CSV table of C-alpha atoms and ligand atoms in Angstrom, one decimal:
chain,number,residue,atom,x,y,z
A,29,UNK,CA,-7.6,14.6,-9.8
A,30,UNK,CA,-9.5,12.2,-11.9
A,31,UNK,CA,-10.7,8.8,-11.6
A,32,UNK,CA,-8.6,6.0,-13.5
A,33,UNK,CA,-10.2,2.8,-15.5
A,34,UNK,CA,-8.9,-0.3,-13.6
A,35,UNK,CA,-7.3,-3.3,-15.3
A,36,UNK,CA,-8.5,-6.5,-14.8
A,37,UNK,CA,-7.5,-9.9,-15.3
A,38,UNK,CA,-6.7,-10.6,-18.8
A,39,UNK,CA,-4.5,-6.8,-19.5
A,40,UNK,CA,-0.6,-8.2,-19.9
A,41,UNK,CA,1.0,-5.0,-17.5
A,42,UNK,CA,-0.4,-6.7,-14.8
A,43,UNK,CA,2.3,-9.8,-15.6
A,44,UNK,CA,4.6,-7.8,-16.0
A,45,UNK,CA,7.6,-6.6,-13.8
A,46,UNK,CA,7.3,-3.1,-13.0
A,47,UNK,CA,10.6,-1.0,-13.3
A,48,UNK,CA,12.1,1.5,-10.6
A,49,UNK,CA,11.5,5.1,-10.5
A,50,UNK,CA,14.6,7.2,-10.9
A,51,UNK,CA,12.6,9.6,-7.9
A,52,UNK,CA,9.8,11.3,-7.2
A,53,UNK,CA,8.6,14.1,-9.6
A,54,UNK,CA,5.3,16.0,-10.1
A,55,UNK,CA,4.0,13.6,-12.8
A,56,UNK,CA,4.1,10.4,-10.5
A,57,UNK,CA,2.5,12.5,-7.4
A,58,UNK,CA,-0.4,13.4,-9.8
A,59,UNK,CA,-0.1,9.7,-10.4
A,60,UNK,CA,-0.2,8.8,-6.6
A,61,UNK,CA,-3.2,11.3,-5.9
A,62,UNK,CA,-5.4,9.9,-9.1
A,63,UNK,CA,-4.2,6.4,-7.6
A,64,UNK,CA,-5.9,7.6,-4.2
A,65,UNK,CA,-9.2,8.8,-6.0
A,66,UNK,CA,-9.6,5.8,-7.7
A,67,UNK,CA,-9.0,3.2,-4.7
A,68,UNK,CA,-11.5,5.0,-2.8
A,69,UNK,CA,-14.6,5.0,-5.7
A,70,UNK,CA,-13.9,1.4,-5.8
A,71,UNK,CA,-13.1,1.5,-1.9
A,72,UNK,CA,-9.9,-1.0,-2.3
A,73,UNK,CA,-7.6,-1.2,0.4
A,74,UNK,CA,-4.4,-1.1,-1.9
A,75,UNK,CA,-3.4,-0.1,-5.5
A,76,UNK,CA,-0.8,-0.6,-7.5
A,77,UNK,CA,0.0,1.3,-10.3
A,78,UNK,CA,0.0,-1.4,-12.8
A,79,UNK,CA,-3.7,-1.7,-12.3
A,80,UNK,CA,-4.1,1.4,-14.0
A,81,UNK,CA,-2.0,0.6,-16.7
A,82,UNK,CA,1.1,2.4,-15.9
A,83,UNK,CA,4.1,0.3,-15.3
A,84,UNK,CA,5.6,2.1,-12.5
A,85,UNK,CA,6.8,0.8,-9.1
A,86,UNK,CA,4.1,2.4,-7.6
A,87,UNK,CA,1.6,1.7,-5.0
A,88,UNK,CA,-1.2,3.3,-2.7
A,89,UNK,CA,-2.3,1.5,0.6
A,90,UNK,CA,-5.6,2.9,3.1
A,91,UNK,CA,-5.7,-0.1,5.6
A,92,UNK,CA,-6.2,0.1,9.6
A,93,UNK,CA,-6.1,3.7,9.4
A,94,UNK,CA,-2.9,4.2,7.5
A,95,UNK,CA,-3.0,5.8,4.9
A,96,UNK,CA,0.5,6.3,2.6
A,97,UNK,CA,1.6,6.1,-1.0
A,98,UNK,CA,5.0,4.0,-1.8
A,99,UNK,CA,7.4,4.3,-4.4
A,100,UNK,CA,10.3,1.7,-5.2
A,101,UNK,CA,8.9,-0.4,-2.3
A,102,UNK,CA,11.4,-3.2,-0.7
A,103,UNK,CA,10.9,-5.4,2.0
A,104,UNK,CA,13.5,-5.6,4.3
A,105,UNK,CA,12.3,-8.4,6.7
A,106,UNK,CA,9.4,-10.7,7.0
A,107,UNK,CA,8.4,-12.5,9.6
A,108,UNK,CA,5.8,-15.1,10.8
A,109,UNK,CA,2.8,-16.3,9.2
A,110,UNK,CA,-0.8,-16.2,8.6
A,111,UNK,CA,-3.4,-17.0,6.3
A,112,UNK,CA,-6.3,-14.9,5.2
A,113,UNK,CA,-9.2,-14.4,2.6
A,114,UNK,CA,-7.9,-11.3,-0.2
A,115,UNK,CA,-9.3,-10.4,-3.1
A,116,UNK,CA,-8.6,-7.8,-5.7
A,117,UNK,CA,-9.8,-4.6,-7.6
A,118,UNK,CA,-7.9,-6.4,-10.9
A,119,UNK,CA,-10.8,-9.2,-10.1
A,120,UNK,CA,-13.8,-8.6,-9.2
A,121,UNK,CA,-15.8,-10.7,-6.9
A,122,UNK,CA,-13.2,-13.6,-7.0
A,123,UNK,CA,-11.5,-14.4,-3.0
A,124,UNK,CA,-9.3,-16.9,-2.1
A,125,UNK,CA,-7.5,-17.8,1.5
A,126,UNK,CA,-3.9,-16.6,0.9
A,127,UNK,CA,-0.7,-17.3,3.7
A,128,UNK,CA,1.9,-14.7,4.0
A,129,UNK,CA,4.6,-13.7,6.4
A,130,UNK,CA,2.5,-12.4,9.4
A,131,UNK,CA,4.8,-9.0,10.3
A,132,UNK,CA,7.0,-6.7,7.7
A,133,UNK,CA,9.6,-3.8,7.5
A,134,UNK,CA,9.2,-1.3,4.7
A,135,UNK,CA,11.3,0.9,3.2
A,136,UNK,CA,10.4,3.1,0.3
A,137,UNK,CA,9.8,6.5,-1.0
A,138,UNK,CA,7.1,8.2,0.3
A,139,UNK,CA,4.7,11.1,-1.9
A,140,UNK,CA,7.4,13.9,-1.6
A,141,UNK,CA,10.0,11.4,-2.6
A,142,UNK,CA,11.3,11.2,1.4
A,143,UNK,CA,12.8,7.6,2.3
A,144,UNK,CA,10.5,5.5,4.8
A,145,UNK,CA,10.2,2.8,6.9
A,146,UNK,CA,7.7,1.2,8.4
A,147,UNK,CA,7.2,-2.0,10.4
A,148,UNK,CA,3.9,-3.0,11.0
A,149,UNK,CA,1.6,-6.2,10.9
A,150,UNK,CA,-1.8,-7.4,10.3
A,151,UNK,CA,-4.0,-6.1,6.9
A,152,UNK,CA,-1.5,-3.2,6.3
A,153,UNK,CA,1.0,-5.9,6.8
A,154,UNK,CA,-1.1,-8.2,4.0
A,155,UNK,CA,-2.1,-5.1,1.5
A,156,UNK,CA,1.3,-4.2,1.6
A,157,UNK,CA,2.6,-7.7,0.4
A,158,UNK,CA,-0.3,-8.1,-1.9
A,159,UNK,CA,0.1,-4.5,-3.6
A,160,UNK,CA,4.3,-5.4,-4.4
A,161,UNK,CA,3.4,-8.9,-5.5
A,162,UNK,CA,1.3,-6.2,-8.1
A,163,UNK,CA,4.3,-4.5,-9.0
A,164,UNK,CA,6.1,-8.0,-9.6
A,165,UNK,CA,3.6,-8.7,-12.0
A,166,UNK,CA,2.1,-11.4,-9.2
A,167,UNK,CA,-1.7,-12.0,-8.3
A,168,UNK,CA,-3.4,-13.5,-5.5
A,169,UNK,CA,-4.3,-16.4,-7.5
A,170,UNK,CA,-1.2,-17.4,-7.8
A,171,UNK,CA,-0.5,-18.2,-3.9
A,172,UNK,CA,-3.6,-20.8,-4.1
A,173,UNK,CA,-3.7,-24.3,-4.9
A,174,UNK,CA,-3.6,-25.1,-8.2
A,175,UNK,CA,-6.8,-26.8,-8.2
A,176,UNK,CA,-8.8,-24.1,-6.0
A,177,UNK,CA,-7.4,-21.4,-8.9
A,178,UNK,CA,-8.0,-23.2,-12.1
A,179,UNK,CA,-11.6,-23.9,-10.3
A,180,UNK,CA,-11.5,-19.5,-9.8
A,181,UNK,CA,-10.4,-18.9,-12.9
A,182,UNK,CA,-12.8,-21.3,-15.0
A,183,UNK,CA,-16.0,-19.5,-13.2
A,184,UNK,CA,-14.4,-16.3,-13.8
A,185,UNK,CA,-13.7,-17.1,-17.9
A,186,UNK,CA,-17.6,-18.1,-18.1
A,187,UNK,CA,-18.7,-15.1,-16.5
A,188,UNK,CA,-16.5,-12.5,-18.3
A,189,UNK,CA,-17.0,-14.2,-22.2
A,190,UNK,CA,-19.2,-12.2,-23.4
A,191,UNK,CA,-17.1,-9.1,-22.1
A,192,UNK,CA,-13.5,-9.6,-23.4
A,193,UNK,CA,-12.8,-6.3,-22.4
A,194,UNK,CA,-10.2,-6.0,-19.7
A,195,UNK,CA,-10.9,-2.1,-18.5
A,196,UNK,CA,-13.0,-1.3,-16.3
A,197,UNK,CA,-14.8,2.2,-15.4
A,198,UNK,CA,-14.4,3.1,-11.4
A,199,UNK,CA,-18.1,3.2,-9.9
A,200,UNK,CA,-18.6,3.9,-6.4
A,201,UNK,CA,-20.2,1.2,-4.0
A,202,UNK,CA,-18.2,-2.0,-5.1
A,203,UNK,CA,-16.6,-4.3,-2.2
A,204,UNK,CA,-13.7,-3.7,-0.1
A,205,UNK,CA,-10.8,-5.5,-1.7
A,206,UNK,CA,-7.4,-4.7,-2.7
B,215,LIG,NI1,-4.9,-6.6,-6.1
């Protein structure tokens, strides 16, 4: 396994929309387990592919215990609502209050390429929802107000111009975000 340089704010495949997997084979579980190395050095509590640069419907989740990789995730239902500060390995140090439906059902492919579902609620519920907004090319940001993100993203612009670069090496003892 090795450890994979993050993208962060800035990189265009986190816009984008990331295509279907035709299934499960060795190259995207080698995917999924460098996924898992990487969201643990920077102790996240989601990953989506796209944040490593690979434009794959993709994701890795460790929240509340739970602990599963998805591939081709759907939401089936949604329910309820809550709000709740997130933040994000794509951008560092930036958090903002986000609302999204409280309670979901999963169904995707699992690491041996074995349909799943899962209904559950809470963080797992919110990485979950945060890590396919990822794969739809959506960030965090984008669920505030406009004013509370153009204030976000104006601090982050003045700290990050004299570092235009938009990869970023995975060092242990950051914050938990996802
Ligand atoms: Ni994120």
């Amino acid at each position: 396994m090795s450890l994979l340089k993050l993208h962060l704010l800035g990189s265009p495949v986190l816009r984008q929309r990331s295509p279907e997997l035709a299934g499960v084979d060795p190259e995207t579980q080698r995917l999924i387990d460098d996924m898992f190395e990487t969201m643990d050095a920077a102790k996240g509590v989601g990953l989506a592919a796209n944040q490593v640069g690979v434009a794959q419907r993709v994701a890795v989740i460790d929240a509340d215990g739970e602990r599963f990789a998805m591939v081709n995730p759907v939401l089936v239902t949604t329910e309820g609502r809550a709000t709740a500060e997130e933040g994000c390995l794509s951008i560092p140090d930036v958090f903002g209050d986000v609302a999204r439906p409280e309670r979901v059902v999963l169904e995707a492919l699992d690491r041996e390429g074995r349909p799943f579902r899962k209904e559950v609620g809470g963080l797992i519920a919110r990485a979950i929802q945060h890590e396919l907004d990822h794969l739809d090319g959506i960030l965090f940001l984008d669920h505030l107000s406009p004013l509370r993100r153009q204030m976000l993203l104006a601090r982050w612009r003045k700290e990050h111009k004299d570092d235009p670069s938009y990869l970023k090496d995975v060092e242990p003892e950051t914050s938990r975000s996802g």
